[in-house]
mmCIF file of C-alpha atoms in Angstrom:
data_model
loop_
_atom_site.group_PDB
_atom_site.id
_atom_site.type_symbol
_atom_site.label_atom_id
_atom_site.label_comp_id
_atom_site.label_asym_id
_atom_site.label_seq_id
_atom_site.Cartn_x
_atom_site.Cartn_y
_atom_site.Cartn_z
ATOM 1 C CA MET A 1 -9.790 -61.440 -1.107
ATOM 2 C CA GLY A 2 -12.618 -63.093 -3.007
ATOM 3 C CA LEU A 3 -11.383 -66.556 -2.046
ATOM 4 C CA GLY A 4 -11.166 -65.508 1.596
ATOM 5 C CA ILE A 5 -14.702 -64.100 1.524
ATOM 6 C CA ALA A 6 -16.042 -67.282 -0.086
ATOM 7 C CA ALA A 7 -14.233 -69.388 2.517
ATOM 8 C CA SER A 8 -15.722 -67.294 5.328
ATOM 9 C CA LEU A 9 -19.198 -67.801 3.895
ATOM 10 C CA LEU A 10 -18.664 -71.567 3.718
ATOM 11 C CA ARG A 11 -17.451 -71.589 7.305
ATOM 12 C CA ASP A 12 -20.629 -69.780 8.306
ATOM 13 C CA GLY A 13 -22.737 -72.525 6.749
ATOM 14 C CA ALA A 14 -23.785 -70.765 3.548
ATOM 15 C CA ARG A 15 -24.244 -72.588 0.251
ATOM 16 C CA VAL A 16 -21.770 -70.847 -2.036
ATOM 17 C CA THR A 17 -21.206 -71.213 -5.753
ATOM 18 C CA GLY A 18 -18.059 -69.448 -6.892
ATOM 19 C CA PHE A 19 -16.546 -68.306 -10.136
ATOM 20 C CA ASP A 20 -13.057 -66.934 -10.728
ATOM 21 C CA PRO A 21 -11.294 -66.550 -14.086
ATOM 22 C CA GLY A 22 -8.243 -68.213 -12.502
ATOM 23 C CA GLU A 23 -8.457 -72.005 -12.513
ATOM 24 C CA GLN A 24 -6.046 -72.239 -9.583
ATOM 25 C CA ARG A 25 -8.344 -70.165 -7.361
ATOM 26 C CA ARG A 26 -11.375 -72.162 -8.463
ATOM 27 C CA ASP A 27 -9.539 -75.347 -7.513
ATOM 28 C CA ALA A 28 -8.585 -73.843 -4.152
ATOM 29 C CA PHE A 29 -12.224 -73.004 -3.459
ATOM 30 C CA ALA A 30 -13.371 -76.457 -4.513
ATOM 31 C CA ALA A 31 -10.830 -77.960 -2.112
ATOM 32 C CA LEU A 32 -12.570 -76.053 0.686
ATOM 33 C CA GLY A 33 -15.880 -77.667 -0.211
ATOM 34 C CA GLY A 34 -17.339 -74.925 -2.367
ATOM 35 C CA ALA A 35 -19.164 -75.457 -5.652
ATOM 36 C CA THR A 36 -17.440 -73.968 -8.680
ATOM 37 C CA VAL A 37 -18.652 -73.151 -12.171
ATOM 38 C CA THR A 38 -16.940 -71.864 -15.288
ATOM 39 C CA SER A 39 -18.877 -68.635 -15.827
ATOM 40 C CA ALA A 40 -20.118 -65.740 -13.747
ATOM 41 C CA SER A 41 -23.650 -66.081 -15.072
ATOM 42 C CA ALA A 42 -23.772 -69.724 -14.003
ATOM 43 C CA ALA A 43 -22.634 -68.775 -10.506
ATOM 44 C CA ALA A 44 -25.404 -66.167 -10.274
ATOM 45 C CA GLU A 45 -28.200 -68.317 -11.674
ATOM 46 C CA GLY A 46 -31.185 -67.904 -9.339
ATOM 47 C CA ALA A 47 -28.970 -66.500 -6.558
ATOM 48 C CA ASP A 48 -30.472 -64.342 -3.819
ATOM 49 C CA ILE A 49 -27.103 -62.709 -3.065
ATOM 50 C CA VAL A 50 -24.227 -62.116 -5.483
ATOM 51 C CA VAL A 51 -20.950 -60.893 -3.984
ATOM 52 C CA SER A 52 -18.598 -59.220 -6.444
ATOM 53 C CA VAL A 53 -14.898 -58.954 -5.558
ATOM 54 C CA VAL A 54 -13.214 -57.471 -8.617
ATOM 55 C CA VAL A 55 -10.653 -54.730 -9.193
ATOM 56 C CA ASN A 56 -12.441 -51.701 -10.600
ATOM 57 C CA ALA A 57 -15.558 -50.063 -12.002
ATOM 58 C CA GLU A 58 -15.021 -51.429 -15.511
ATOM 59 C CA GLN A 59 -14.892 -55.005 -14.239
ATOM 60 C CA THR A 60 -17.922 -54.426 -12.003
ATOM 61 C CA GLU A 61 -19.959 -53.077 -14.917
ATOM 62 C CA ALA A 62 -18.886 -55.951 -17.170
ATOM 63 C CA LEU A 63 -19.755 -58.469 -14.463
ATOM 64 C CA LEU A 64 -23.222 -56.985 -14.087
ATOM 65 C CA PHE A 65 -24.188 -56.103 -17.634
ATOM 66 C CA GLY A 66 -21.561 -57.512 -20.003
ATOM 67 C CA ALA A 67 -21.712 -60.536 -22.296
ATOM 68 C CA ASP A 68 -21.588 -62.907 -19.305
ATOM 69 C CA GLY A 69 -23.400 -60.434 -17.043
ATOM 70 C CA VAL A 70 -24.997 -61.677 -13.858
ATOM 71 C CA ALA A 71 -27.800 -59.117 -13.556
ATOM 72 C CA ALA A 72 -30.253 -61.033 -15.740
ATOM 73 C CA HIS A 73 -29.498 -64.330 -13.960
ATOM 74 C CA MET A 74 -29.983 -63.246 -10.344
ATOM 75 C CA ALA A 75 -33.261 -63.899 -8.556
ATOM 76 C CA SER A 76 -35.838 -61.163 -9.127
ATOM 77 C CA ASN A 77 -35.434 -59.604 -5.659
ATOM 78 C CA ALA A 78 -31.738 -60.418 -5.252
ATOM 79 C CA VAL A 79 -28.997 -58.096 -3.993
ATOM 80 C CA PHE A 80 -25.675 -57.447 -5.683
ATOM 81 C CA VAL A 81 -22.960 -56.720 -3.102
ATOM 82 C CA SER A 82 -20.272 -54.662 -4.813
ATOM 83 C CA CYS A 83 -16.952 -54.847 -2.939
ATOM 84 C CA ALA A 84 -14.739 -53.133 -5.518
ATOM 85 C CA THR A 85 -13.215 -49.701 -5.015
ATOM 86 C CA LEU A 86 -14.784 -47.300 -7.509
ATOM 87 C CA ALA A 87 -15.768 -43.678 -7.863
ATOM 88 C CA PRO A 88 -18.986 -42.698 -6.051
ATOM 89 C CA ALA A 89 -20.585 -41.469 -9.271
ATOM 90 C CA LYS A 90 -19.989 -44.835 -10.916
ATOM 91 C CA ALA A 91 -21.479 -46.680 -7.929
ATOM 92 C CA ARG A 92 -24.597 -44.534 -8.200
ATOM 93 C CA ALA A 93 -24.898 -45.150 -11.932
ATOM 94 C CA LEU A 94 -24.558 -48.924 -11.593
ATOM 95 C CA ALA A 95 -27.072 -48.951 -8.745
ATOM 96 C CA ARG A 96 -29.643 -47.047 -10.790
ATOM 97 C CA GLN A 97 -29.260 -49.449 -13.704
ATOM 98 C CA LEU A 98 -29.565 -52.592 -11.583
ATOM 99 C CA GLU A 99 -32.380 -51.287 -9.390
ATOM 100 C CA ALA A 100 -34.429 -50.514 -12.512
ATOM 101 C CA SER A 101 -34.655 -54.306 -12.962
ATOM 102 C CA GLY A 102 -36.164 -54.797 -9.503
ATOM 103 C CA ARG A 103 -32.928 -56.015 -7.953
ATOM 104 C CA HIS A 104 -30.889 -54.332 -5.219
ATOM 105 C CA TYR A 105 -27.379 -52.873 -5.187
ATOM 106 C CA LEU A 106 -25.305 -52.583 -2.027
ATOM 107 C CA ASP A 107 -22.284 -50.312 -2.366
ATOM 108 C CA ALA A 108 -19.971 -52.211 -0.011
ATOM 109 C CA PRO A 109 -16.231 -51.607 -0.492
ATOM 110 C CA ILE A 110 -14.017 -53.582 1.860
ATOM 111 C CA SER A 111 -10.766 -53.073 3.736
ATOM 112 C CA GLY A 112 -8.466 -55.496 5.496
ATOM 113 C CA GLY A 113 -6.626 -57.515 2.871
ATOM 114 C CA ALA A 114 -6.545 -61.219 2.096
ATOM 115 C CA GLN A 115 -5.760 -62.331 5.649
ATOM 116 C CA ARG A 116 -8.748 -60.577 7.228
ATOM 117 C CA ALA A 117 -10.955 -61.747 4.357
ATOM 118 C CA ALA A 118 -10.020 -65.337 5.198
ATOM 119 C CA GLU A 119 -10.671 -64.677 8.886
ATOM 120 C CA GLY A 120 -14.091 -63.142 8.235
ATOM 121 C CA SER A 121 -12.989 -59.915 9.908
ATOM 122 C CA LEU A 122 -13.092 -57.346 7.101
ATOM 123 C CA THR A 123 -14.234 -53.769 7.503
ATOM 124 C CA VAL A 124 -17.183 -53.058 5.204
ATOM 125 C CA MET A 125 -18.090 -49.466 4.322
ATOM 126 C CA ALA A 126 -21.595 -49.898 2.964
ATOM 127 C CA SER A 127 -24.450 -47.775 1.708
ATOM 128 C CA GLY A 128 -27.720 -48.681 0.076
ATOM 129 C CA SER A 129 -31.422 -49.110 0.640
ATOM 130 C CA VAL A 130 -32.886 -50.787 3.702
ATOM 131 C CA ALA A 131 -33.924 -53.663 1.452
ATOM 132 C CA ALA A 132 -30.376 -54.062 0.128
ATOM 133 C CA PHE A 133 -28.969 -54.202 3.655
ATOM 134 C CA ASP A 134 -31.656 -56.658 4.775
ATOM 135 C CA ARG A 135 -31.026 -58.991 1.839
ATOM 136 C CA ALA A 136 -27.239 -58.818 2.251
ATOM 137 C CA SER A 137 -27.152 -59.184 6.037
ATOM 138 C CA PRO A 138 -26.213 -62.926 6.103
ATOM 139 C CA VAL A 139 -23.163 -62.187 3.957
ATOM 140 C CA LEU A 140 -22.124 -59.117 5.921
ATOM 141 C CA GLU A 141 -22.345 -60.995 9.230
ATOM 142 C CA ALA A 142 -20.156 -63.804 7.862
ATOM 143 C CA ILE A 143 -17.391 -61.779 6.252
ATOM 144 C CA ALA A 144 -16.973 -58.689 8.429
ATOM 145 C CA GLY A 145 -15.647 -57.730 11.813
ATOM 146 C CA LYS A 146 -17.174 -54.289 11.367
ATOM 147 C CA VAL A 147 -19.970 -53.169 9.069
ATOM 148 C CA TYR A 148 -20.562 -49.444 8.775
ATOM 149 C CA ARG A 149 -23.983 -48.406 7.443
ATOM 150 C CA LEU A 150 -23.107 -45.106 5.819
ATOM 151 C CA GLY A 151 -26.216 -44.023 3.977
ATOM 152 C CA ASP A 152 -29.349 -45.147 2.211
ATOM 153 C CA ALA A 153 -28.040 -44.807 -1.346
ATOM 154 C CA ALA A 154 -25.080 -46.130 -3.303
ATOM 155 C CA GLY A 155 -22.062 -43.830 -3.520
ATOM 156 C CA GLN A 156 -21.582 -43.036 0.152
ATOM 157 C CA GLY A 157 -19.742 -46.284 0.823
ATOM 158 C CA ALA A 158 -17.512 -45.606 -2.178
ATOM 159 C CA ALA A 159 -16.749 -42.083 -0.937
ATOM 160 C CA PHE A 160 -15.746 -43.358 2.505
ATOM 161 C CA LYS A 161 -13.489 -45.953 0.863
ATOM 162 C CA MET A 162 -11.758 -43.240 -1.155
ATOM 163 C CA VAL A 163 -10.962 -41.326 2.050
ATOM 164 C CA ASN A 164 -9.406 -44.542 3.337
ATOM 165 C CA GLN A 165 -7.459 -45.078 0.111
ATOM 166 C CA LEU A 166 -6.135 -41.516 0.154
ATOM 167 C CA LEU A 167 -4.696 -42.122 3.612
ATOM 168 C CA ALA A 168 -3.501 -45.647 2.849
ATOM 169 C CA GLY A 169 -1.666 -44.587 -0.310
ATOM 170 C CA VAL A 170 -0.008 -41.596 1.347
ATOM 171 C CA HIS A 171 0.981 -43.713 4.357
ATOM 172 C CA ILE A 172 2.564 -46.439 2.204
ATOM 173 C CA ALA A 173 4.490 -43.859 0.206
ATOM 174 C CA ALA A 174 5.612 -42.135 3.417
ATOM 175 C CA ALA A 175 6.691 -45.439 4.965
ATOM 176 C CA ALA A 176 8.722 -46.293 1.868
ATOM 177 C CA GLU A 177 10.377 -42.878 1.862
ATOM 178 C CA ALA A 178 11.155 -43.117 5.568
ATOM 179 C CA MET A 179 12.756 -46.557 5.280
ATOM 180 C CA ALA A 180 14.806 -45.564 2.246
ATOM 181 C CA PHE A 181 15.869 -42.442 4.135
ATOM 182 C CA ALA A 182 16.894 -44.661 7.052
ATOM 183 C CA ALA A 183 18.878 -46.873 4.688
ATOM 184 C CA SER A 184 20.649 -43.809 3.284
ATOM 185 C CA GLU A 185 21.780 -43.027 6.847
ATOM 186 C CA GLY A 186 23.134 -46.536 7.277
ATOM 187 C CA LEU A 187 20.644 -47.426 10.013
ATOM 188 C CA ASP A 188 19.651 -50.943 11.024
ATOM 189 C CA LEU A 189 16.234 -51.238 9.360
ATOM 190 C CA ARG A 190 14.892 -53.748 11.853
ATOM 191 C CA ALA A 191 15.812 -51.391 14.670
ATOM 192 C CA VAL A 192 14.098 -48.540 12.819
ATOM 193 C CA TYR A 193 10.954 -50.644 12.555
ATOM 194 C CA GLU A 194 11.038 -51.489 16.264
ATOM 195 C CA VAL A 195 11.542 -47.879 17.297
ATOM 196 C CA ILE A 196 8.953 -46.342 14.969
ATOM 197 C CA THR A 197 6.217 -48.873 15.730
ATOM 198 C CA ALA A 198 6.585 -47.856 19.396
ATOM 199 C CA SER A 199 6.620 -44.141 18.571
ATOM 200 C CA ALA A 200 4.329 -41.397 17.329
ATOM 201 C CA GLY A 201 5.453 -41.789 13.716
ATOM 202 C CA ASN A 202 3.820 -45.190 13.428
ATOM 203 C CA SER A 203 0.835 -45.967 11.202
ATOM 204 C CA TRP A 204 -1.040 -49.151 10.367
ATOM 205 C CA MET A 205 0.527 -49.139 6.907
ATOM 206 C CA PHE A 206 4.028 -48.617 8.326
ATOM 207 C CA GLU A 207 3.525 -51.526 10.689
ATOM 208 C CA ASN A 208 2.088 -53.756 7.964
ATOM 209 C CA ARG A 209 4.223 -52.907 4.927
ATOM 210 C CA VAL A 210 7.680 -52.213 6.343
ATOM 211 C CA PRO A 211 8.294 -55.910 7.162
ATOM 212 C CA HIS A 212 7.995 -56.570 3.421
ATOM 213 C CA MET A 213 10.744 -53.999 2.825
ATOM 214 C CA ILE A 214 12.970 -55.396 5.580
ATOM 215 C CA ASP A 215 12.592 -58.951 4.280
ATOM 216 C CA GLY A 216 13.036 -57.901 0.661
ATOM 217 C CA ASP A 217 9.806 -59.796 -0.056
ATOM 218 C CA TYR A 218 7.701 -58.022 -2.662
ATOM 219 C CA THR A 219 5.300 -60.871 -3.382
ATOM 220 C CA SER A 220 2.069 -59.062 -4.090
ATOM 221 C CA ARG A 221 -0.460 -58.857 -1.280
ATOM 222 C CA SER A 222 -1.784 -55.569 -2.662
ATOM 223 C CA ALA A 223 -0.252 -54.463 -5.936
ATOM 224 C CA VAL A 224 1.310 -51.114 -6.825
ATOM 225 C CA ASP A 225 -1.201 -50.709 -9.657
ATOM 226 C CA ILE A 226 -4.093 -50.836 -7.181
ATOM 227 C CA PHE A 227 -2.924 -47.493 -5.799
ATOM 228 C CA VAL A 228 -2.270 -46.129 -9.272
ATOM 229 C CA LYS A 229 -5.983 -46.741 -9.826
ATOM 230 C CA ASP A 230 -7.308 -45.682 -6.431
ATOM 231 C CA LEU A 231 -5.281 -42.512 -5.998
ATOM 232 C CA GLY A 232 -6.176 -41.676 -9.587
ATOM 233 C CA ILE A 233 -9.835 -41.786 -8.520
ATOM 234 C CA VAL A 234 -9.039 -39.490 -5.583
ATOM 235 C CA ILE A 235 -7.371 -37.012 -7.940
ATOM 236 C CA ASP A 236 -10.336 -37.139 -10.331
ATOM 237 C CA MET A 237 -12.765 -36.536 -7.467
ATOM 238 C CA GLY A 238 -10.719 -33.596 -6.215
ATOM 239 C CA ARG A 239 -10.530 -32.043 -9.679
ATOM 240 C CA ALA A 240 -14.274 -32.471 -10.216
ATOM 241 C CA ASN A 241 -14.986 -30.701 -6.924
ATOM 242 C CA THR A 242 -12.183 -28.113 -7.263
ATOM 243 C CA PHE A 243 -10.639 -29.540 -4.097
ATOM 244 C CA PRO A 244 -6.826 -29.723 -3.779
ATOM 245 C CA VAL A 245 -5.252 -33.068 -2.857
ATOM 246 C CA PRO A 246 -1.502 -32.341 -3.098
ATOM 247 C CA LEU A 247 -0.320 -35.147 -0.808
ATOM 248 C CA ALA A 248 -2.386 -37.733 -2.659
ATOM 249 C CA SER A 249 -1.066 -36.335 -5.951
ATOM 250 C CA ALA A 250 2.548 -36.702 -4.849
ATOM 251 C CA ALA A 251 1.907 -40.249 -3.619
ATOM 252 C CA LEU A 252 0.207 -41.126 -6.905
ATOM 253 C CA GLN A 253 3.283 -40.085 -8.855
ATOM 254 C CA LEU A 254 5.452 -42.363 -6.710
ATOM 255 C CA PHE A 255 3.171 -45.308 -7.466
ATOM 256 C CA VAL A 256 3.082 -44.398 -11.161
ATOM 257 C CA MET A 257 6.897 -44.252 -11.277
ATOM 258 C CA THR A 258 7.148 -47.587 -9.468
ATOM 259 C CA SER A 259 4.750 -49.136 -11.965
ATOM 260 C CA ALA A 260 6.640 -47.600 -14.884
ATOM 261 C CA ALA A 261 9.814 -49.190 -13.510
ATOM 262 C CA GLY A 262 8.249 -52.613 -14.036
ATOM 263 C CA MET A 263 6.875 -53.240 -10.544
ATOM 264 C CA GLY A 264 3.176 -52.556 -11.135
ATOM 265 C CA ARG A 265 2.070 -56.066 -10.203
ATOM 266 C CA ASP A 266 4.439 -56.361 -7.250
ATOM 267 C CA ASP A 267 3.584 -55.528 -3.654
ATOM 268 C CA ASP A 268 2.817 -51.856 -3.065
ATOM 269 C CA ALA A 269 5.748 -51.698 -0.624
ATOM 270 C CA SER A 270 7.837 -51.671 -3.824
ATOM 271 C CA VAL A 271 7.824 -47.875 -3.658
ATOM 272 C CA ALA A 272 10.813 -48.417 -1.340
ATOM 273 C CA ARG A 273 12.566 -50.243 -4.180
ATOM 274 C CA LEU A 274 12.006 -47.230 -6.428
ATOM 275 C CA TYR A 275 13.797 -45.033 -3.892
ATOM 276 C CA ALA A 276 16.593 -47.607 -3.645
ATOM 277 C CA HIS A 277 17.055 -47.674 -7.402
ATOM 278 C CA ILE A 278 17.070 -43.886 -7.698
ATOM 279 C CA ALA A 279 19.508 -43.326 -4.841
ATOM 280 C CA GLY A 280 21.732 -46.393 -5.273
ATOM 281 C CA LEU A 281 20.832 -47.703 -1.824
ATOM 282 C CA ALA A 282 21.457 -51.122 -0.342
ATOM 283 C CA MET A 283 17.941 -52.296 0.512
ATOM 284 C CA PRO A 284 17.200 -55.944 1.400
ATOM 285 C CA GLY A 285 16.700 -58.086 -1.661
ATOM 286 C CA GLU A 286 17.711 -55.317 -4.064
ATOM 287 C CA PRO A 287 20.946 -54.944 -6.005
ATOM 288 C CA VAL A 288 22.798 -51.697 -5.434
ATOM 289 C CA VAL A 289 22.723 -49.400 -8.454
ATOM 290 C CA LYS A 290 25.676 -47.049 -8.301
ATOM 291 C CA THR A 291 24.841 -43.386 -8.723
ATOM 292 C CA ASP A 292 27.127 -40.406 -9.119
ATOM 293 C CA ARG A 293 26.375 -38.018 -6.245
ATOM 294 C CA SER A 294 29.397 -35.801 -6.766
#
């Protein structure tokens, strides 16, 4: 998604310097006309806006304040746009630390995947000060189809994103269970997809992920381990607030089992493969594992 965001900014006419630990992605960005450097601090040197597209809170903190941290290299009144999914409490803590240096923090988790990032049509769930929004506005206009301003302090954007991730994780797990159930009944999976997407049982995740299952293509667009992380945050938030989240908990265990079965870096639709392996089902692209059901 970071490459797509950077490409959208270039297309909008911005001057963008990018860093990614992966040389292949740096080369891909350079091929688009972007400037690349070999460290995060070099990319942030004197920058008015730094956009961070990393996986989790630990990476965000390291990017800001670690050995190659960008915080000290940004312009004095710059804004850090944090697009990672992290716990609200962590977003607030990072914001306090950065804002103490006179810089701004925009809590701006994103939704839409790599395709919408490349199209500049992401959904951004953002919260932060008026100054943070004002400084970040050129980026938000370039990368997003919808920007929701959800509060004047970091943490609110993160909380909204966790509501989204609860639903997304449960919907993926439900879609995988439904398609494996259909396979166990010997149904034509393409016909199931056609019927359900025209019926009340449809969801955005069903419509988006089930084609991966039908094609037997588990090339990662969004990895299983992303939902191990994100639903884990949901569970932690629920426990901290003494709020039950039983559906999210059940979905988390499915993602954990799928990861434990060696599919953590594969597409999150791989939960369907877990069902296939357990039940000995013939799913596209998967060998049948015989089970004794007597």
